[in-house]
C-alpha cells in the first residue's frame, strides 16, 4: 500500500485518493483497445494495491462494470465507486442518454448487479442536464430515491 494522499471529496464526506482510476479503458472496443479479463483484473487489483481508492466507470463503458464486479467485488470496502446514469444498459457508448425515471432506475440497478455490490458511492449523470430536463423527466428525483 502506498502513501497516496487522500482528500475529502466535496461535501460527500468520502476520503478519496488524489489519483483516481478511470475504468473506461477496461471496456474494450470501440472506446478502448482490447484487454483480456485477466489483464483487467491485474490492473484493478494493482490500482487498489497501489493505494488508489477512487474508481470511476459508466454503464456505457463496454465491459468495464462487469470486469470491476468480477475482479474486485470481494474488495468492495477498499474503494469508492463512482458510476454514471443516463446511459442505456446494453447500448454502446455514443447511444443517446435517456433521463426518464425508468431508465435512471434501470441503470442504477444494472450497475449494482453488474458490479456485484449492494451500494454505489457516487452516481453522476453521464451528461450535463439543465433543470428543465431534471424536472420534466424525473431524473434527479429518481436518482435521489
CSV table of C-alpha atoms in Angstrom, one decimal, residues 9 14 16 21 23 44 53-58 64-65 68-69 72-73 76-84 111-112 114-124:
chain,number,residue,atom,x,y,z
A,9,UNK,CA,-14.4,14.8,-2.0
A,14,UNK,CA,-15.8,10.5,1.3
A,16,UNK,CA,-10.6,9.7,-1.9
A,21,UNK,CA,-8.7,5.4,-11.8
A,23,UNK,CA,-12.1,2.5,-15.9
A,44,UNK,CA,-7.8,-3.3,-11.0
A,53,UNK,CA,-9.2,4.1,-3.9
A,54,UNK,CA,-11.4,6.0,-6.4
A,55,UNK,CA,-12.7,4.1,-9.4
A,56,UNK,CA,-14.9,5.8,-12.0
A,57,UNK,CA,-16.9,3.9,-14.6
A,58,UNK,CA,-20.2,4.0,-16.5
A,64,UNK,CA,-15.9,-2.1,-17.6
A,65,UNK,CA,-18.6,-2.6,-14.9
A,68,UNK,CA,-15.0,-4.5,-11.9
A,69,UNK,CA,-17.5,-6.9,-10.4
A,72,UNK,CA,-12.6,-6.7,-7.2
A,73,UNK,CA,-16.1,-7.0,-5.8
A,76,UNK,CA,-15.5,-3.6,-2.1
A,77,UNK,CA,-14.8,-1.9,1.2
A,78,UNK,CA,-11.4,-0.7,-0.1
A,79,UNK,CA,-12.6,1.7,-2.8
A,80,UNK,CA,-15.0,4.5,-3.6
A,81,UNK,CA,-17.1,3.5,-6.6
A,82,UNK,CA,-18.5,6.2,-9.0
A,83,UNK,CA,-20.6,5.4,-12.0
A,84,UNK,CA,-23.0,7.3,-14.2
A,111,UNK,CA,-24.8,-1.2,-12.2
A,112,UNK,CA,-25.4,-2.7,-8.8
A,114,UNK,CA,-23.1,-6.0,-12.8
A,115,UNK,CA,-20.5,-4.7,-10.3
A,116,UNK,CA,-21.7,-7.2,-7.7
A,117,UNK,CA,-22.3,-4.7,-5.0
A,118,UNK,CA,-25.2,-3.5,-2.9
A,119,UNK,CA,-24.2,0.2,-2.9
A,120,UNK,CA,-22.7,2.8,-5.2
A,121,UNK,CA,-20.8,5.6,-3.5
A,122,UNK,CA,-21.4,8.2,-6.3
A,123,UNK,CA,-23.9,8.2,-9.2
A,124,UNK,CA,-23.5,11.0,-11.7
